[in-house]
């Protein structure tokens, strides 16, 4: 199954305490990054061939989305062997080479850890299907609802809806029982109550740490401690309730996280740990990231990426326009709450979210570049560790697919089927999908203007966005005013200025509908950021910000910084003192 890394490929890197506070992380979604062998799917040698690009951008860490053995029901978030690489991506030896190649360039690597669930093709689950197996209790098996006909609608043990639509329970003919899957039926949930499960996971994590990796991004880690498996009250017109309200932030979450930390030596070895936590709150995040608790360095909250859906609605496809004051307020609350205890992660984008410039900016040809830059400025000037998702540094946009046949994501396909069966209009469903579907972020990386954007010589698994002819890495590197170079400078600024890493955060003009303004202060230094987050001109009221006389402009989207009148999507960073 596995082979040990050879001595020649292991290049270790320094990991001082809290090194991740001054780091910028770059997320690679391997399937869509670069294809080396013409099969249309990105792979490890493809990533290897672009390491100098990452070095030129200046990022400190790569977070690699799953490359493990997988039947690919959820593009690798369904793992059938935690200690092997899927052949579609390459081999363990190629992963060792990638780790070494990153380390040689001073870049660390964080692996995705998907341990809330496995694939149903993982040997643990295959064994668990046997009711007499010692691994039966490694997953959540439950009998049908008393008095019901097993396997029929309504016979599921609880009325929970999976995150990928449909019941969160799958009937198994052989034993007449159901198993729990918060995501697809091919992603059965592990039972973390069982100490053997936890031990097996910690051993696997140690194996990866010994292989030379620098940390873990932990997939839906706040779902591992399940509360009571009981029915909920469905919203009007629905028969099921979202499973997350019963499984997020469960009673033993903090205990499991600190146990994992100690068992694997996460803090002892200064590894980067970030927990993806849908449904987390400021309180759960404070507990999980308080260094005294030895759980995680930081979490991914979902609050700011939930502001453009109907509150209390049926999910992310119930669209509402985003309000800038609401977005600023939410980020400010997290900044204040984690100012003295814990640490923030900062993100607009990832492989599950629409493209940042299309969602929070303006992706029209007129405003795309400036809005992508300004969103970068706003993100990077908050306190915390910024995460850049591949292509965000080019201002890549949504794909806006128009037909269900264009989609590959199981979540989008299931949503479409379930919404249509509930009687929603096809046009409305397709509209929501085009705005919010995860495939928006998953179209191939746009490297140059050759066919398929230089991503593959074959047929890409998901079509390249046709705008690759103008939006691509080669063009951006050539143009000193590109979004790429703006991101490169933002990263450089973080490395050069402690105030960006450690400075106290203060939001100015919280209610302004267009301007995002803030200060960061450390000792006698004050950094001021002003940004017009709208497609209309706007003015900053001078009395609302510190006097800028004598200030140095560290980075600006536009040339003239003499007045406080800002062009659409213009932003500036000043340093005083
Ligand atoms: O995502 C978890 C998650 O809650 C969402 O971001 C998810 O995409 C959303 O509920 C769908 O509407 C993580 C991974 O990032 C995602 O890619 C996986 O599909 C999921 O876990 C299951 O492993």
XYZ file of C-alpha atoms in Angstrom, residues 135-539:
405
model
C -15.856 -2.486 13.144
C -19.676 -2.309 13.132
C -19.501 0.434 15.754
C -16.932 2.476 13.755
C -19.875 4.061 11.873
C -23.398 5.145 12.841
C -25.692 2.191 12.225
C -29.291 2.500 13.427
C -32.493 0.450 13.037
C -35.435 1.854 11.052
C -38.001 4.046 12.788
C -40.152 1.791 15.009
C -43.399 0.728 13.321
C -42.228 1.655 9.807
C -41.549 -0.441 6.738
C -37.708 -0.598 6.473
C -36.327 1.097 3.383
C -39.447 3.155 2.662
C -39.781 6.958 2.781
C -40.099 8.053 6.396
C -38.562 4.879 7.861
C -35.179 6.616 8.317
C -34.029 6.766 11.978
C -34.329 10.605 11.993
C -35.739 13.218 9.627
C -32.323 14.752 8.791
C -31.499 16.178 5.371
C -27.948 15.555 4.148
C -25.803 18.506 3.045
C -26.037 17.056 -0.459
C -29.855 16.842 -0.375
C -32.060 13.849 0.358
C -32.071 11.881 3.608
C -28.880 11.697 5.692
C -29.562 7.960 6.184
C -28.917 5.153 3.722
C -30.712 1.813 4.033
C -28.569 -1.323 3.908
C -30.511 -4.422 2.782
C -28.074 -6.891 4.288
C -28.552 -5.939 7.927
C -31.877 -4.136 7.591
C -30.272 -1.072 9.215
C -29.402 2.440 8.109
C -26.059 4.240 8.225
C -25.594 7.976 8.720
C -24.044 10.126 5.988
C -24.131 13.895 6.472
C -22.851 14.272 2.884
C -23.315 11.756 0.032
C -24.399 8.151 0.605
C -20.850 7.247 -0.418
C -19.499 9.258 2.562
C -20.547 7.347 5.718
C -19.857 9.228 8.975
C -17.234 7.794 11.312
C -18.240 7.218 14.928
C -15.793 9.313 16.933
C -17.339 8.053 20.189
C -15.382 4.846 19.575
C -11.802 5.261 20.906
C -10.438 2.784 18.338
C -11.600 5.087 15.529
C -9.848 8.041 17.088
C -6.639 6.079 17.620
C -6.600 4.897 13.994
C -7.021 8.482 12.782
C -4.286 9.861 15.026
C -1.898 7.134 13.862
C -2.633 8.027 10.250
C -2.028 11.721 10.971
C 1.322 10.945 12.625
C 2.325 8.969 9.545
C 1.733 12.089 7.420
C 3.597 14.364 9.806
C 6.552 11.987 9.703
C 6.422 12.172 5.923
C 7.279 15.866 6.200
C 4.038 17.810 5.954
C 3.492 21.034 7.914
C -0.121 20.901 9.004
C -3.727 19.965 8.368
C -6.825 21.676 7.021
C -9.529 19.692 8.768
C -12.652 19.094 6.737
C -15.954 19.713 8.614
C -14.105 18.980 11.838
C -16.839 20.453 14.027
C -19.244 17.702 12.928
C -17.275 14.861 14.547
C -19.043 14.931 17.900
C -22.679 14.067 17.266
C -25.344 15.130 19.732
C -28.592 13.163 20.224
C -29.789 11.486 17.026
C -33.333 12.873 17.273
C -35.946 14.361 14.921
C -36.128 18.101 14.301
C -38.916 20.468 13.254
C -38.835 20.838 9.438
C -39.284 24.331 7.918
C -42.682 25.016 6.258
C -43.192 22.939 3.113
C -40.322 20.547 3.931
C -40.231 17.050 5.380
C -36.671 17.110 6.679
C -34.365 19.341 8.740
C -30.740 20.217 7.989
C -28.462 17.674 9.684
C -25.935 20.355 10.667
C -28.078 21.775 13.483
C -27.814 18.379 15.245
C -24.222 17.593 14.496
C -22.272 20.869 14.512
C -20.257 21.793 17.612
C -21.320 18.689 19.530
C -20.697 18.041 23.243
C -17.313 16.325 22.898
C -15.829 18.504 20.137
C -13.287 20.322 22.306
C -12.299 17.107 24.059
C -11.689 15.321 20.735
C -9.707 18.226 19.322
C -7.408 18.549 22.318
C -6.965 14.782 22.453
C -5.985 14.803 18.757
C -3.599 17.693 19.310
C -1.800 15.876 22.122
C -1.787 12.470 20.407
C -0.387 13.765 17.113
C 1.777 16.485 18.658
C 0.144 19.229 16.579
C 1.176 22.134 18.799
C 4.346 20.452 20.028
C 5.565 20.251 16.427
C 4.280 23.727 15.467
C 2.003 22.398 12.764
C -0.580 24.651 11.118
C -4.109 23.551 12.010
C -7.244 25.065 10.548
C -10.653 23.571 11.165
C -13.386 23.955 8.608
C -16.435 24.601 10.766
C -19.840 25.137 9.132
C -22.228 26.432 11.797
C -19.422 27.560 14.082
C -19.985 30.645 16.158
C -17.662 33.168 17.715
C -17.933 31.239 20.980
C -16.991 27.873 19.460
C -14.159 29.502 17.524
C -12.787 31.223 20.616
C -12.707 27.953 22.500
C -11.161 26.013 19.629
C -8.442 28.592 18.921
C -7.545 29.656 22.465
C -3.886 28.541 22.629
C -4.401 27.483 26.232
C -6.835 24.785 25.065
C -4.435 23.202 22.539
C -7.060 22.468 19.905
C -6.597 24.404 16.628
C -4.744 27.497 15.373
C -7.773 28.865 13.531
C -11.130 27.948 12.026
C -12.981 28.664 8.799
C -16.240 30.327 9.787
C -19.187 30.230 7.393
C -20.955 33.320 8.716
C -19.685 35.839 6.161
C -20.352 33.458 3.259
C -23.930 32.972 4.456
C -24.969 36.627 4.273
C -26.214 36.400 0.686
C -28.823 33.769 1.419
C -32.290 34.141 2.938
C -31.950 33.980 6.741
C -33.857 30.934 7.969
C -34.408 29.945 4.329
C -33.779 26.493 2.971
C -30.144 26.962 2.084
C -27.488 28.661 0.049
C -29.553 28.708 -3.157
C -32.166 31.061 -1.637
C -30.449 34.214 -2.882
C -30.551 37.701 -1.373
C -28.368 40.680 -2.319
C -25.346 41.184 -0.134
C -25.246 44.255 2.111
C -21.797 45.816 2.556
C -22.496 47.093 6.097
C -23.632 43.582 7.106
C -20.469 42.038 5.672
C -18.221 44.593 7.400
C -20.081 44.121 10.678
C -19.685 40.363 10.575
C -15.953 40.458 9.907
C -15.561 43.128 12.577
C -17.318 40.946 15.145
C -14.883 38.117 14.467
C -11.949 40.543 14.608
C -13.042 41.858 18.001
C -13.884 38.436 19.419
C -10.530 36.936 18.462
C -8.436 40.037 19.197
C -6.959 38.788 22.458
C -7.617 35.064 22.352
C -7.266 32.860 19.290
C -6.699 33.784 15.671
C -8.744 34.407 12.514
C -8.503 32.821 9.108
C -9.376 35.196 6.276
C -11.041 33.955 3.103
C -13.468 34.993 0.378
C -13.108 31.941 -1.762
C -12.406 28.217 -1.869
C -13.404 25.133 -3.878
C -16.907 25.191 -2.318
C -17.718 28.853 -2.893
C -18.414 30.975 -5.973
C -15.543 33.069 -7.311
C -14.807 36.027 -5.011
C -14.715 38.662 -7.746
C -18.100 37.529 -9.075
C -19.694 37.353 -5.650
C -18.248 40.214 -3.607
C -16.802 42.319 -6.433
C -17.887 43.225 -9.956
C -16.734 40.838 -12.677
C -17.714 43.089 -15.594
C -14.771 43.869 -17.904
C -14.804 47.444 -16.595
C -14.419 46.622 -12.901
C -13.102 43.062 -12.664
C -9.438 43.861 -12.105
C -9.888 46.691 -9.644
C -12.537 44.849 -7.669
C -10.380 41.699 -7.488
C -7.463 43.809 -6.240
C -9.562 45.720 -3.743
C -11.094 42.538 -2.346
C -7.549 41.245 -1.895
C -6.558 44.443 -0.092
C -9.559 44.274 2.238
C -8.950 40.609 3.038
C -5.205 40.946 3.603
C -5.535 44.033 5.808
C -7.734 42.243 8.326
C -5.943 40.517 11.185
C -5.493 36.804 10.621
C -4.042 34.353 8.123
C -5.171 35.008 4.524
C -6.103 32.105 2.249
C -5.915 32.582 -1.521
C -7.806 30.100 -3.667
C -6.153 29.167 -6.988
C -7.045 31.725 -9.649
C -8.198 34.332 -7.123
C -4.831 36.017 -7.700
C -5.803 36.340 -11.387
C -9.331 37.595 -10.703
C -10.834 34.437 -12.228
C -14.625 34.640 -12.487
C -17.670 32.382 -12.120
C -18.404 30.067 -15.038
C -22.167 30.863 -15.005
C -23.221 27.537 -16.523
C -26.672 27.641 -18.127
C -27.740 23.973 -18.261
C -27.698 21.198 -15.673
C -25.676 19.019 -18.092
C -22.717 21.389 -17.632
C -22.351 20.583 -13.922
C -20.149 17.849 -12.450
C -20.573 18.549 -8.735
C -22.725 16.000 -6.910
C -24.107 18.743 -4.674
C -25.310 20.827 -7.655
C -26.781 17.831 -9.460
C -28.597 16.619 -6.332
C -29.875 20.106 -5.532
C -31.288 20.437 -9.023
C -33.134 17.109 -8.775
C -34.458 17.789 -5.303
C -35.560 21.382 -6.061
C -37.388 20.306 -9.213
C -39.135 17.515 -7.302
C -40.260 20.106 -4.732
C -41.889 22.059 -7.574
C -39.409 24.935 -7.981
C -39.205 26.578 -11.413
C -36.383 25.149 -13.545
C -35.231 28.626 -14.590
C -34.972 29.782 -10.976
C -33.047 26.667 -9.967
C -30.577 27.105 -12.833
C -30.194 30.769 -11.978
C -29.301 30.004 -8.356
C -26.890 27.291 -9.438
C -25.132 29.617 -11.866
C -24.510 32.069 -9.021
C -23.733 29.705 -6.150
C -22.668 26.329 -7.491
C -19.314 24.991 -6.350
C -18.366 24.252 -9.969
C -17.933 28.025 -10.425
C -14.692 27.700 -8.465
C -13.656 24.415 -10.021
C -13.170 25.304 -13.684
C -9.530 24.758 -14.659
C -6.789 27.173 -13.725
C -6.141 29.636 -16.561
C -2.417 29.490 -17.331
C -2.191 31.072 -20.797
C -4.167 31.759 -23.977
C -3.400 28.431 -25.677
C -6.152 25.838 -26.052
C -7.859 24.885 -22.755
C -5.892 27.714 -21.128
C -2.745 25.607 -20.991
C -4.404 23.424 -18.329
C -4.398 20.220 -20.387
C -3.593 18.774 -23.796
C -6.695 16.622 -23.505
C -10.345 17.381 -22.804
C -10.688 19.065 -19.400
C -12.966 17.289 -16.896
C -14.849 20.602 -16.516
C -14.811 23.169 -19.336
C -12.360 26.056 -19.099
C -13.991 29.463 -18.668
C -13.987 31.036 -22.179
C -12.566 34.255 -20.733
C -9.167 32.505 -20.380
C -8.086 34.260 -23.584
C -7.663 37.482 -21.614
C -7.681 36.273 -17.985
C -4.640 34.040 -17.564
C -1.429 33.765 -15.568
C 0.964 34.419 -18.461
C -0.734 37.729 -19.311
C -0.942 38.713 -15.656
C 2.743 38.099 -15.020
C 3.632 40.287 -18.030
C 1.476 43.183 -16.834
C 2.973 45.030 -13.838
C -0.490 46.396 -12.980
C -2.199 43.003 -12.914
C -4.235 41.427 -10.138
C -1.399 38.889 -9.784
C 1.185 41.556 -8.984
C -1.229 43.238 -6.594
C -1.557 39.973 -4.643
C 2.214 39.476 -4.808
C 2.682 42.923 -3.241
C 0.056 42.230 -0.558
C 1.999 39.116 0.452
C 5.266 41.056 0.430
C 3.738 43.760 2.629
C 2.716 41.171 5.234
C 6.260 39.851 5.341
C 7.729 43.354 5.686
C 5.337 44.974 8.176
C 4.630 43.540 11.615
C 1.653 45.902 11.928
C -0.161 43.843 9.272
C 0.391 40.660 11.247
C -0.033 41.867 14.815
C -1.610 45.334 14.722
C -4.821 46.063 16.627
C -7.805 46.186 14.282
C -10.387 48.968 14.187
C -13.246 49.277 11.705
C -14.167 52.837 10.642
C -17.409 53.976 8.982
C -19.273 50.728 9.815
C -22.544 51.888 8.246
C -21.132 53.327 5.018
C -22.754 51.615 2.026
C -19.682 51.884 -0.235
C -16.515 52.503 1.770
C -14.610 49.854 3.732
C -12.145 51.652 6.003
C -10.023 50.351 8.838
C -6.909 50.970 10.840
C -4.295 48.620 12.235
C -2.046 49.891 15.027
C 1.153 48.584 16.537
C 3.354 50.688 18.835
C 3.654 54.069 17.072
C 2.687 52.756 13.656
C -0.798 53.190 12.220
C -1.877 51.605 8.984
C -4.968 53.032 7.278
C -6.908 51.224 4.577
C -9.614 52.910 2.556
C -11.482 50.992 -0.112
C -14.408 51.805 -2.336
C -16.302 48.509 -2.498
C -18.771 49.641 -5.116
C -18.964 50.293 -8.842
C -19.764 53.996 -8.325
C -17.382 56.752 -7.232
C -17.338 57.453 -3.476
C -15.742 59.900 -1.069
